[in-house]
Structure formats: C-alpha cells, structure tokens
Amino acid sequence: DVKVTQSSRYLVKRTGEKVFLECVQDMDHENMFWYRQDPGLGLRLIYFSYDVKMKEKGDIPEGYSVSREKKERFSLILESASTNQTSMYLCASSLAPGQGRTGELFFGEGSRLTVL
Amino acid sequence: QQQVKQSPQSLIVQKGGIPIINCAYENTAFDYFPWYQQFPGKGPALLIAIRPDVSEKKEGRFTISFNKSAKQFSLHIMDSQPGDSATYFCAASIIRGNQFYFGTGTSLTVIP
C-alpha cells in the first residue's frame, strides 16, 4: 500500500522557534509537495520538489524553506515560527511525468501546528 | 489568483439526497480533474477523476459531470449516506506537468 508518513501529527511551538516538519514516502515518487490547509482557503501550495535537491516555490513560500536530501524525504522548515503560521500542513507525493504519472496525489495525514 | 473556483463552501443534505458540488477553471491546458475526499483528522484521498475527453464518469454512487465548453465540472453523490460526510476538494492539473491546483473545499454533512 502507498504510504506518506508525517512524523509529527500535533506540534505546539512558541513564536520565533525553528520548526521542522518531516515527511517520508515509500513509493519511489519523484514529486513531493507541501501544502497548507486553512478553513475557507483550501489547500495552498508552499513548495514542491521534483527531484533530490530540487525545489520550486509554490503560491505561499514566504516564511518557509524546504530540504530534500533523499528521494523519499521532504522536510518543511519554519525558520522563525509566527502565529499566522498556525495551520494544518499536508505533505503529498506523486509520480513524475517520466514515471508514468497518473495524476494522483498521495497525502499524509497532516501535521497540525499551533504557534503561541 | 484562484485557478480553480469551488462552490458551495458548505452543504447539508438529508440521507438519500443528491448533493452537487461545482467547480470552474480558466486554464484550458488542464487535462486531469480529480476530486479528493477528506475525513476529519485524515489527509485527502483521491475519490474519482476525469479527463476532458469524456463528459461523465461514474464510480459507484459518485459521478463527475464535465462541461468542456463551459470549463466547469461537478461532483454528484447519489443516495448520500451519513458516512459521506467529509470535505471534498476539486482539483485540476496538467498530466505532463508537476503541479496541482485545488478548489477551496466543500464541507458536506449528510443528516441521518
């Protein structure tokens, strides 16, 4: 079975702290994504990566960075957390066009971050 | 700018009713239109998807209707059940590309 695992389901951090959100997929997918989910705003893309060490900004990259050192792992970093980054963060992966992409995204269960 | 517009934001129906969720897009290069279902505390999961070369796709009680000329597509849930209560997201993407564009979501409640 396809699996995208987000290691932290719930986090509470203080303003100014550095936050790491980890995501691992076991499907050999080349594409990985970080989304932010807020009520009424849907899913907004923060960053995506189409290969190891490659990254592209999404719609709302400000205040975030990412790291992809290995194919299966994609990390989201909040260098200095702020209260407006309180949200649900969803990691996803997909096949790339060269892998016979079907168009399906596979999501993790999410990491709910609260910044106080 | 929202690439995919979804309505309504929330929907309440009686068991057995047929909720309809609508989405519209502008980019005619999109060639894959999935719907995702999300239960509380879970990540979204693919429910059903359609390519623009067909006008309708049915899987069980779920049907996508697609109107290419109007650049609109919709999800119909036949004989809705309380277990269908969830948030539904429409999306659009380009199969040859790498990005997905999501609607803002519809919270569906099916009352027993």
Coordinates of N, CA and C in Angstrom, one line a residue:
Chain A
D1 N 0.8 -1.2 0.0 CA 0.0 0.0 0.0 C 0.9 1.3 0.0
V2 N 0.4 2.2 -0.7 CA 1.1 3.5 -0.8 C 1.1 4.2 0.6
K3 N 2.2 4.8 1.0 CA 2.2 5.4 2.3 C 3.1 6.7 2.3
V4 N 2.5 7.8 2.8 CA 3.1 9.0 3.0 C 3.0 9.3 4.5
T5 N 4.1 9.4 5.2 CA 4.1 9.5 6.7 C 4.7 10.8 7.1
Q6 N 3.9 11.5 7.9 CA 4.3 12.7 8.5 C 4.6 12.4 10.0
S7 N 5.8 12.7 10.4 CA 6.2 12.1 11.7 C 5.5 12.8 12.9
S8 N 5.2 14.1 12.8 CA 4.5 14.8 13.9 C 3.1 15.1 13.5
R9 N 2.1 14.6 14.2 CA 0.7 14.9 14.0 C 0.3 16.2 14.6
Y10 N 0.8 16.5 15.8 CA 0.5 17.7 16.5 C 1.7 18.3 17.1
L11 N 1.9 19.6 16.9 CA 3.0 20.3 17.5 C 2.5 21.6 18.0
V12 N 3.1 22.0 19.2 CA 2.9 23.4 19.7 C 4.2 24.0 19.9
K13 N 4.4 25.2 19.3 CA 5.7 25.9 19.3 C 5.5 27.3 19.7
R14 N 6.5 28.0 20.1 CA 6.4 29.4 20.5 C 6.9 30.2 19.4
T15 N 6.4 31.5 19.3 CA 6.9 32.4 18.3 C 8.4 32.5 18.3
G16 N 9.0 32.5 17.1 CA 10.4 32.6 17.0 C 11.2 31.3 17.0
E17 N 10.5 30.2 17.4 CA 11.2 28.9 17.3 C 11.4 28.4 15.9
K18 N 12.4 27.6 15.7 CA 12.6 27.0 14.4 C 11.8 25.6 14.5
V19 N 11.1 25.4 13.4 CA 10.2 24.2 13.4 C 10.6 23.3 12.1
F20 N 10.7 22.0 12.4 CA 10.9 21.1 11.3 C 9.7 20.2 11.2
L21 N 9.2 20.1 10.0 CA 8.1 19.1 9.7 C 8.7 18.1 8.7
E22 N 8.6 16.8 9.1 CA 9.3 15.8 8.3 C 8.2 14.9 7.5
C23 N 8.5 14.5 6.3 CA 7.6 13.7 5.5 C 8.4 12.6 4.8
V24 N 8.0 11.4 4.8 CA 8.6 10.3 4.2 C 7.6 9.5 3.3
Q25 N 8.0 9.2 2.1 CA 7.1 8.4 1.2 C 7.9 7.1 0.8
D26 N 7.1 6.1 0.7 CA 7.7 4.8 0.4 C 7.4 4.3 -1.0
M27 N 7.1 5.2 -1.9 CA 6.6 4.8 -3.3 C 7.6 5.1 -4.4
D28 N 8.8 5.6 -4.1 CA 9.7 6.0 -5.1 C 9.2 7.1 -6.0
H29 N 8.4 7.9 -5.5 CA 7.9 9.0 -6.2 C 8.9 10.1 -6.4
E30 N 9.0 10.7 -7.5 CA 9.9 11.8 -7.7 C 9.4 13.2 -7.2
N31 N 8.1 13.3 -7.3 CA 7.5 14.6 -6.9 C 7.0 14.5 -5.4
M32 N 7.3 15.6 -4.7 CA 6.8 15.7 -3.3 C 6.4 17.2 -3.1
F33 N 5.4 17.4 -2.3 CA 4.7 18.7 -2.1 C 4.5 18.9 -0.6
W34 N 4.5 20.2 -0.3 CA 4.0 20.7 1.0 C 2.9 21.7 0.7
Y35 N 1.7 21.3 1.4 CA 0.5 22.2 1.3 C 0.2 22.7 2.7
R36 N -0.5 23.8 2.7 CA -1.0 24.4 3.9 C -2.6 24.4 3.8
Q37 N -3.3 23.9 4.8 CA -4.7 23.8 4.7 C -5.4 24.7 5.8
D38 N -6.1 25.7 5.4 CA -6.8 26.6 6.3 C -8.3 26.6 5.9
P39 N -9.2 26.7 6.9 CA -10.7 26.8 6.5 C -11.0 27.9 5.6
G40 N -11.8 27.6 4.6 CA -12.2 28.6 3.6 C -11.1 28.9 2.5
L41 N -9.9 28.5 2.7 CA -8.8 28.8 1.8 C -8.4 27.5 1.0
G42 N -8.8 26.4 1.4 CA -8.5 25.1 0.7 C -7.0 24.8 1.0
L43 N -6.5 24.1 0.0 CA -5.1 23.7 0.0 C -4.2 24.6 -0.8
R44 N -3.2 25.2 -0.1 CA -2.4 26.2 -0.8 C -0.9 25.6 -0.8
L45 N -0.3 25.6 -2.0 CA 1.0 25.0 -2.2 C 2.1 25.9 -1.7
I46 N 2.9 25.3 -0.8 CA 4.0 26.1 -0.2 C 5.3 25.9 -1.1
Y47 N 5.7 24.7 -1.2 CA 6.8 24.3 -2.1 C 6.6 22.9 -2.7
F48 N 7.2 22.7 -3.8 CA 7.3 21.3 -4.2 C 8.7 21.0 -4.8
S49 N 8.9 19.7 -4.8 CA 10.2 19.2 -5.3 C 10.0 18.1 -6.3
Y50 N 10.7 18.2 -7.4 CA 10.6 17.2 -8.5 C 11.8 16.3 -8.6
D51 N 12.8 16.5 -7.7 CA 13.9 15.6 -7.7 C 14.7 15.9 -6.4
V52 N 15.7 15.0 -6.1 CA 16.5 15.3 -4.9 C 17.2 16.6 -5.1
K53 N 17.3 17.4 -4.1 CA 17.9 18.7 -4.0 C 17.3 19.8 -4.9
M54 N 16.2 19.4 -5.6 CA 15.5 20.4 -6.5 C 14.2 20.9 -5.7
K55 N 13.9 22.2 -5.9 CA 12.7 22.7 -5.2 C 12.2 23.8 -6.1
E56 N 10.9 24.0 -6.0 CA 10.2 25.1 -6.6 C 9.3 25.8 -5.7
K57 N 9.2 27.1 -5.7 CA 8.2 27.8 -4.8 C 6.8 27.6 -5.3
G58 N 5.9 27.5 -4.4 CA 4.5 27.4 -4.7 C 3.9 28.8 -4.6
D59 N 2.6 28.8 -4.1 CA 1.9 30.0 -4.0 C 2.2 30.9 -2.8
I60 N 2.6 30.2 -1.7 CA 2.8 30.9 -0.4 C 4.1 30.5 0.2
P61 N 5.3 30.7 -0.4 CA 6.6 30.2 0.1 C 7.2 31.1 1.2
E62 N 6.6 32.3 1.4 CA 7.2 33.3 2.4 C 7.2 32.7 3.8
G63 N 8.3 32.7 4.5 CA 8.4 32.3 5.8 C 8.7 30.8 5.9
Y64 N 8.9 30.1 4.8 CA 9.1 28.7 4.8 C 10.4 28.4 3.9
S65 N 11.0 27.3 4.2 CA 12.0 26.7 3.3 C 11.9 25.2 3.3
V66 N 12.5 24.5 2.4 CA 12.4 23.1 2.3 C 13.8 22.4 2.1
S67 N 13.8 21.1 2.4 CA 15.0 20.4 2.1 C 14.7 19.0 1.6
R68 N 15.4 18.6 0.5 CA 15.2 17.2 0.0 C 16.5 16.7 -0.3
E69 N 17.1 16.0 0.7 CA 18.4 15.4 0.6 C 18.3 13.9 0.1
K70 N 17.2 13.3 0.3 CA 17.0 11.9 -0.2 C 15.6 11.9 -0.9
K71 N 15.5 11.0 -1.8 CA 14.3 10.9 -2.7 C 13.0 10.7 -1.8
E72 N 13.2 9.9 -0.8 CA 12.0 9.6 0.0 C 11.6 10.6 1.0
R73 N 12.4 11.6 1.3 CA 12.2 12.5 2.4 C 12.1 14.0 2.0
F74 N 11.1 14.7 2.5 CA 10.9 16.1 2.1 C 10.6 16.8 3.4
S75 N 11.4 17.8 3.8 CA 11.2 18.5 5.0 C 10.8 19.9 4.8
L76 N 9.9 20.4 5.6 CA 9.4 21.8 5.6 C 10.0 22.4 6.9
I77 N 10.6 23.6 6.7 CA 11.3 24.3 7.8 C 10.6 25.7 7.9
L78 N 10.3 26.0 9.2 CA 9.9 27.3 9.5 C 11.0 27.9 10.3
E79 N 11.7 28.9 9.7 CA 13.0 29.4 10.4 C 12.7 30.1 11.7
S80 N 11.6 30.8 11.7 CA 11.2 31.6 12.9 C 9.7 31.6 12.9
A81 N 9.1 30.7 13.6 CA 7.6 30.5 13.6 C 6.9 31.7 14.0
S82 N 5.8 32.0 13.4 CA 4.9 33.1 13.8 C 3.5 32.6 13.9
T83 N 2.7 33.4 14.7 CA 1.3 32.9 15.0 C 0.5 32.7 13.7
N84 N 0.8 33.5 12.7 CA 0.0 33.3 11.4 C 0.4 32.1 10.6
Q85 N 1.3 31.3 11.2 CA 1.7 30.0 10.6 C 1.0 28.8 11.3
T86 N 0.2 29.2 12.2 CA -0.7 28.2 12.9 C -1.6 27.6 11.8
S87 N -1.5 26.3 11.6 CA -2.3 25.7 10.4 C -2.1 24.2 10.4
M88 N -2.8 23.6 9.5 CA -2.6 22.2 9.2 C -1.7 22.1 8.0
Y89 N -0.6 21.3 8.1 CA 0.3 21.1 7.0 C 0.2 19.7 6.4
L90 N 0.1 19.6 5.1 CA -0.1 18.4 4.4 C 1.1 18.1 3.5
C91 N 1.7 17.0 3.6 CA 2.7 16.5 2.6 C 2.0 15.6 1.6
A92 N 2.5 15.6 0.4 CA 2.0 14.8 -0.6 C 3.1 14.3 -1.6
S93 N 2.8 13.3 -2.3 CA 3.8 12.8 -3.3 C 3.0 12.3 -4.5
S94 N 3.7 12.3 -5.7 CA 3.1 11.8 -6.9 C 4.2 11.3 -7.8
L95 N 3.8 10.5 -8.8 CA 4.7 10.1 -9.8 C 5.0 11.3 -10.7
A96 N 6.2 11.4 -11.3 CA 6.5 12.5 -12.2 C 6.1 12.0 -13.6
P97 N 6.0 13.0 -14.6 CA 5.6 12.6 -15.9 C 6.4 11.5 -16.5
G98 N 7.7 11.5 -16.2 CA 8.6 10.5 -16.7 C 8.4 9.1 -16.1
Q99 N 7.7 9.1 -14.9 CA 7.5 7.8 -14.2 C 6.1 7.2 -14.6
G100 N 5.5 7.8 -15.6 CA 4.2 7.3 -16.0 C 3.1 7.9 -15.1
R101 N 3.2 9.2 -14.8 CA 2.3 9.8 -13.9 C 0.9 9.6 -14.2
T102 N 0.1 9.3 -13.2 CA -1.4 9.1 -13.4 C -2.1 10.3 -13.0
G103 N -1.5 11.3 -12.4 CA -2.2 12.5 -11.9 C -2.6 12.4 -10.5
E104 N -2.5 11.3 -9.8 CA -2.9 11.2 -8.4 C -1.9 11.7 -7.5
L105 N -2.4 12.4 -6.5 CA -1.6 12.8 -5.4 C -1.9 11.9 -4.2
F106 N -0.8 11.6 -3.5 CA -1.0 10.8 -2.2 C -0.6 11.6 -1.1
F107 N -1.5 11.8 -0.1 CA -1.3 12.7 1.0 C -1.0 11.9 2.3
G108 N -0.2 12.6 3.1 CA 0.0 12.1 4.5 C -1.3 12.6 5.3
E109 N -1.2 12.3 6.6 CA -2.4 12.6 7.5 C -2.4 14.0 8.0
G110 N -1.3 14.7 7.8 CA -1.2 16.1 8.2 C -0.5 16.3 9.5
S111 N 0.0 17.5 9.7 CA 0.7 17.9 10.9 C 0.0 19.2 11.3
R112 N -0.7 19.2 12.5 CA -1.3 20.4 12.9 C -0.4 21.1 13.8
L113 N 0.0 22.3 13.4 CA 0.9 23.2 14.1 C 0.2 24.3 14.7
T114 N 0.5 24.5 16.0 CA 0.0 25.7 16.7 C 1.2 26.5 17.2
V115 N 1.2 27.8 16.8 CA 2.3 28.7 17.3 C 1.7 29.7 18.3
L116 N 2.3 29.7 19.5 CA 1.8 30.5 20.5 C 2.6 31.8 20.7
Chain B
Q1 N -4.2 34.3 -7.5 CA -5.4 34.1 -8.3 C -5.8 32.7 -8.2
Q2 N -7.1 32.4 -7.8 CA -7.5 31.1 -7.7 C -7.7 30.4 -9.0
Q3 N -7.0 29.4 -9.3 CA -7.0 28.7 -10.6 C -8.3 27.9 -10.7
V4 N -8.8 27.4 -9.6 CA -10.0 26.5 -9.6 C -11.0 27.1 -8.6
K5 N -12.2 27.4 -9.0 CA -13.2 28.0 -8.1 C -14.2 27.0 -7.7
Q6 N -14.5 26.8 -6.4 CA -15.4 25.7 -6.0 C -16.5 26.3 -5.2
S7 N -17.7 25.7 -5.4 CA -18.9 26.2 -4.6 C -19.8 25.0 -4.4
P8 N -20.6 25.0 -3.3 CA -20.6 25.9 -2.2 C -19.5 25.6 -1.2
Q9 N -19.4 26.4 -0.2 CA -18.4 26.2 0.8 C -18.9 25.1 1.8
S10 N -20.2 25.1 2.0 CA -20.7 24.0 2.8 C -22.1 23.6 2.3
L11 N -22.5 22.4 2.7 CA -23.7 21.8 2.1 C -24.2 20.8 3.2
I12 N -25.5 20.9 3.4 CA -26.2 20.0 4.3 C -27.3 19.3 3.6
V13 N -27.4 18.0 3.6 CA -28.4 17.3 2.9 C -29.0 16.2 3.8
Q14 N -30.2 15.7 3.5 CA -30.7 14.6 4.2 C -30.2 13.3 3.6
K15 N -30.1 12.3 4.3 CA -29.8 10.9 3.8 C -30.6 10.6 2.6
G16 N -30.0 10.1 1.6 CA -30.7 9.8 0.3 C -30.7 10.9 -0.7
G17 N -30.4 12.1 -0.3 CA -30.4 13.3 -1.2 C -29.2 13.2 -2.1
I18 N -29.1 14.1 -3.1 CA -28.1 14.2 -4.1 C -27.3 15.5 -4.0
P19 N -26.3 15.6 -3.1 CA -25.5 16.8 -3.1 C -24.7 17.0 -4.4
I20 N -24.6 18.2 -4.8 CA -23.9 18.6 -6.0 C -22.9 19.7 -5.7
I21 N -21.6 19.4 -6.0 CA -20.5 20.4 -5.8 C -20.0 20.8 -7.1
N22 N -19.8 22.1 -7.3 CA -19.4 22.7 -8.6 C -18.0 23.3 -8.6
C23 N -17.3 23.1 -9.7 CA -16.0 23.7 -9.8 C -15.9 24.3 -11.2
A24 N -15.1 25.4 -11.3 CA -14.9 26.1 -12.6 C -13.4 26.4 -12.7
Y25 N -12.9 26.4 -13.9 CA -11.4 26.7 -14.1 C -11.3 27.5 -15.4
E26 N -10.1 28.1 -15.5 CA -9.9 29.0 -16.7 C -8.8 28.5 -17.6
N27 N -7.8 27.8 -17.1 CA -6.7 27.3 -17.9 C -7.1 26.1 -18.8
T28 N -7.2 26.3 -20.1 CA -7.7 25.2 -21.0 C -6.6 24.2 -21.2
A29 N -5.4 24.4 -20.6 CA -4.3 23.4 -20.7 C -4.5 22.3 -19.7
F30 N -5.4 22.5 -18.7 CA -5.7 21.4 -17.7 C -6.2 20.2 -18.4
D31 N -5.8 19.0 -18.1 CA -6.3 17.8 -18.7 C -6.5 16.7 -17.7
Y32 N -6.6 17.0 -16.5 CA -6.9 16.0 -15.4 C -7.6 16.7 -14.3
F33 N -8.8 16.2 -14.0 CA -9.7 16.8 -13.0 C -10.1 15.8 -11.9
P34 N -9.4 15.8 -10.8 CA -9.7 14.8 -9.8 C -10.6 15.5 -8.7
W35 N -11.2 14.6 -7.9 CA -11.9 15.0 -6.7 C -11.3 14.3 -5.6
Y36 N -11.0 15.0 -4.5 CA -10.5 14.4 -3.3 C -11.5 14.5 -2.1
Q37 N -11.5 13.4 -1.3 CA -12.3 13.4 -0.1 C -11.5 13.3 1.1
Q38 N -11.9 14.2 2.1 CA -11.1 14.2 3.3 C -12.0 14.1 4.5
F39 N -11.7 13.1 5.3 CA -12.4 12.9 6.6 C -11.6 13.6 7.7
P40 N -12.3 14.0 8.8 CA -11.6 14.7 9.9 C -10.4 13.9 10.4
G41 N -9.3 14.6 10.5 CA -8.1 14.0 11.1 C -7.3 13.2 10.1
K42 N -7.7 13.2 8.8 CA -7.1 12.4 7.8 C -6.6 13.3 6.6
G43 N -5.7 12.9 5.8 CA -5.3 13.6 4.6 C -6.3 13.3 3.5
P44 N -6.4 14.2 2.5 CA -7.3 14.0 1.4 C -6.9 12.7 0.7
A45 N -7.9 12.0 0.1 CA -7.6 10.8 -0.7 C -8.4 10.9 -2.0
L46 N -7.8 10.4 -3.1 CA -8.5 10.5 -4.4 C -9.8 9.7 -4.4
L47 N -10.8 10.4 -4.8 CA -12.2 9.8 -4.9 C -12.5 9.3 -6.3
I48 N -12.4 10.2 -7.2 CA -12.7 10.0 -8.6 C -12.1 11.1 -9.5
A49 N -11.8 10.7 -10.7 CA -11.1 11.7 -11.6 C -11.6 11.6 -13.0
I50 N -11.5 12.6 -13.8 CA -12.0 12.6 -15.2 C -11.0 13.3 -16.1
R51 N -10.9 12.8 -17.3 CA -10.1 13.5 -18.3 C -11.1 14.3 -19.2
P52 N -10.6 15.3 -19.9 CA -11.6 16.2 -20.6 C -12.1 15.6 -21.9
D53 N -11.7 14.4 -22.3 CA -12.3 13.8 -23.5 C -13.6 13.0 -23.2
V54 N -14.1 13.0 -22.0 CA -15.4 12.4 -21.7 C -16.2 13.4 -20.9
S55 N -17.6 13.3 -21.0 CA -18.4 14.3 -20.3 C -18.9 13.8 -19.0
E56 N -18.8 12.5 -18.7 CA -19.3 12.0 -17.5 C -18.5 10.7 -17.1
K57 N -18.2 10.6 -15.8 CA -17.6 9.4 -15.2 C -18.3 9.0 -14.0
K58 N -18.6 7.7 -13.8 CA -19.3 7.3 -12.7 C -18.6 6.2 -12.0
E59 N -18.4 6.3 -10.7 CA -17.8 5.2 -9.9 C -18.7 5.0 -8.7
G60 N -19.5 3.9 -8.7 CA -20.4 3.7 -7.6 C -21.4 4.8 -7.5
R61 N -21.5 5.4 -6.3 CA -22.5 6.4 -6.1 C -22.0 7.8 -6.5
F62 N -20.8 7.9 -6.9 CA -20.1 9.2 -7.3 C -20.0 9.4 -8.8
T63 N -20.4 10.6 -9.2 CA -20.4 10.9 -10.6 C -19.8 12.2 -10.8
I64 N -18.9 12.3 -11.8 CA -18.4 13.6 -12.3 C -19.0 13.9 -13.6
S65 N -19.6 15.2 -13.7 CA -20.1 15.7 -14.9 C -19.1 16.8 -15.4
F66 N -18.7 16.7 -16.7 CA -17.7 17.6 -17.2 C -18.2 18.4 -18.4
N67 N -18.1 19.7 -18.4 CA -18.6 20.5 -19.5 C -17.4 21.3 -20.0
K68 N -16.7 20.8 -21.0 CA -15.5 21.4 -21.5 C -15.7 22.8 -22.0
S69 N -16.8 23.1 -22.7 CA -17.0 24.4 -23.3 C -17.2 25.5 -22.2
A70 N -17.9 25.1 -21.2 CA -18.1 26.0 -20.1 C -17.0 26.0 -19.1
K71 N -16.0 25.1 -19.2 CA -14.9 25.0 -18.3 C -15.4 24.8 -16.9
Q72 N -16.3 23.8 -16.7 CA -16.9 23.5 -15.4 C -17.0 22.0 -15.2
F73 N -16.9 21.6 -14.0 CA -17.1 20.2 -13.7 C -17.8 20.1 -12.3
S74 N -18.5 19.0 -12.1 CA -19.2 18.9 -10.8 C -19.2 17.5 -10.3
L75 N -19.4 17.4 -9.0 CA -19.5 16.1 -8.4 C -20.9 15.9 -7.9
H76 N -21.5 14.7 -8.2 CA -22.8 14.4 -7.7 C -22.6 13.1 -6.9
I77 N -23.3 13.1 -5.7 CA -23.3 11.9 -4.9 C -24.7 11.4 -4.8
M78 N -24.9 10.2 -5.4 CA -26.3 9.6 -5.4 C -26.5 8.9 -4.1
D79 N -27.8 9.0 -3.7 CA -28.2 8.2 -2.4 C -27.2 8.5 -1.3
S80 N -27.0 9.8 -1.0 CA -25.9 10.1 0.0 C -26.2 9.5 1.4
Q81 N -25.1 9.2 2.0 CA -25.2 8.5 3.3 C -24.4 9.3 4.4
P82 N -24.7 9.1 5.7 CA -24.0 9.9 6.7 C -22.5 9.7 6.6
G83 N -22.1 8.5 6.2 CA -20.6 8.2 6.0 C -20.0 9.0 4.9
D84 N -20.8 9.7 4.1 CA -20.2 10.5 3.0 C -19.9 11.9 3.6
S85 N -20.2 12.2 4.8 CA -19.9 13.5 5.5 C -18.4 13.7 5.5
A86 N -17.9 14.7 4.8 CA -16.5 14.9 4.7 C -16.3 16.2 4.0
T87 N -15.0 16.6 3.8 CA -14.7 17.8 3.0 C -14.3 17.3 1.6
Y88 N -14.8 17.9 0.6 CA -14.5 17.5 -0.8 C -13.8 18.6 -1.5
F89 N -12.7 18.3 -2.2 CA -11.9 19.2 -2.9 C -11.9 18.8 -4.4
C90 N -12.2 19.8 -5.3 CA -11.9 19.5 -6.7 C -10.5 20.0 -7.0
A91 N -9.9 19.6 -8.1 CA -8.6 20.0 -8.4 C -8.4 19.9 -10.0
A92 N -7.4 20.5 -10.4 CA -7.0 20.4 -11.9 C -5.5 20.4 -12.0
S93 N -5.1 19.7 -13.0 CA -3.7 19.6 -13.3 C -3.4 19.3 -14.7
I94 N -2.1 19.4 -15.1 CA -1.7 19.0 -16.4 C -0.9 17.8 -16.2
I95 N -1.3 16.7 -16.9 CA -0.6 15.4 -16.7 C 0.9 15.5 -17.0
R96 N 1.3 16.3 -18.0 CA 2.7 16.4 -18.4 C 3.4 17.3 -17.4
G97 N 2.7 18.0 -16.5 CA 3.3 19.0 -15.6 C 3.5 18.4 -14.2
N98 N 3.8 19.2 -13.3 CA 4.0 18.7 -11.9 C 3.1 19.3 -10.9
Q99 N 2.3 20.3 -11.3 CA 1.5 21.0 -10.3 C 0.0 20.6 -10.3
F100 N -0.6 20.8 -9.1 CA -2.0 20.5 -8.9 C -2.6 21.8 -8.4
Y101 N -3.8 22.2 -8.8 CA -4.5 23.4 -8.3 C -5.8 22.9 -7.7
F102 N -6.0 23.3 -6.4 CA -7.1 22.9 -5.7 C -8.2 24.0 -5.5
G103 N -9.5 23.5 -5.5 CA -10.5 24.4 -5.1 C -10.4 24.6 -3.5
T104 N -11.3 25.5 -3.0 CA -11.3 25.8 -1.6 C -12.0 24.8 -0.7
G105 N -12.6 23.8 -1.3 CA -13.2 22.8 -0.5 C -14.7 23.0 -0.2
T106 N -15.4 21.9 0.0 CA -16.8 21.9 0.4 C -17.0 21.0 1.5
S107 N -17.5 21.5 2.6 CA -17.8 20.6 3.8 C -19.2 20.1 3.6
L108 N -19.3 18.8 3.5 CA -20.6 18.1 3.3 C -21.1 17.4 4.6
T109 N -22.3 17.7 5.0 CA -22.9 17.0 6.1 C -24.1 16.3 5.6
V110 N -24.2 15.0 5.8 CA -25.4 14.2 5.4 C -26.1 13.8 6.7
I111 N -27.3 14.3 6.9 CA -28.1 14.1 8.1 C -28.9 12.8 8.0
P112 N -28.8 11.9 9.1 CA -29.5 10.6 9.0 C -31.0 10.8 8.9

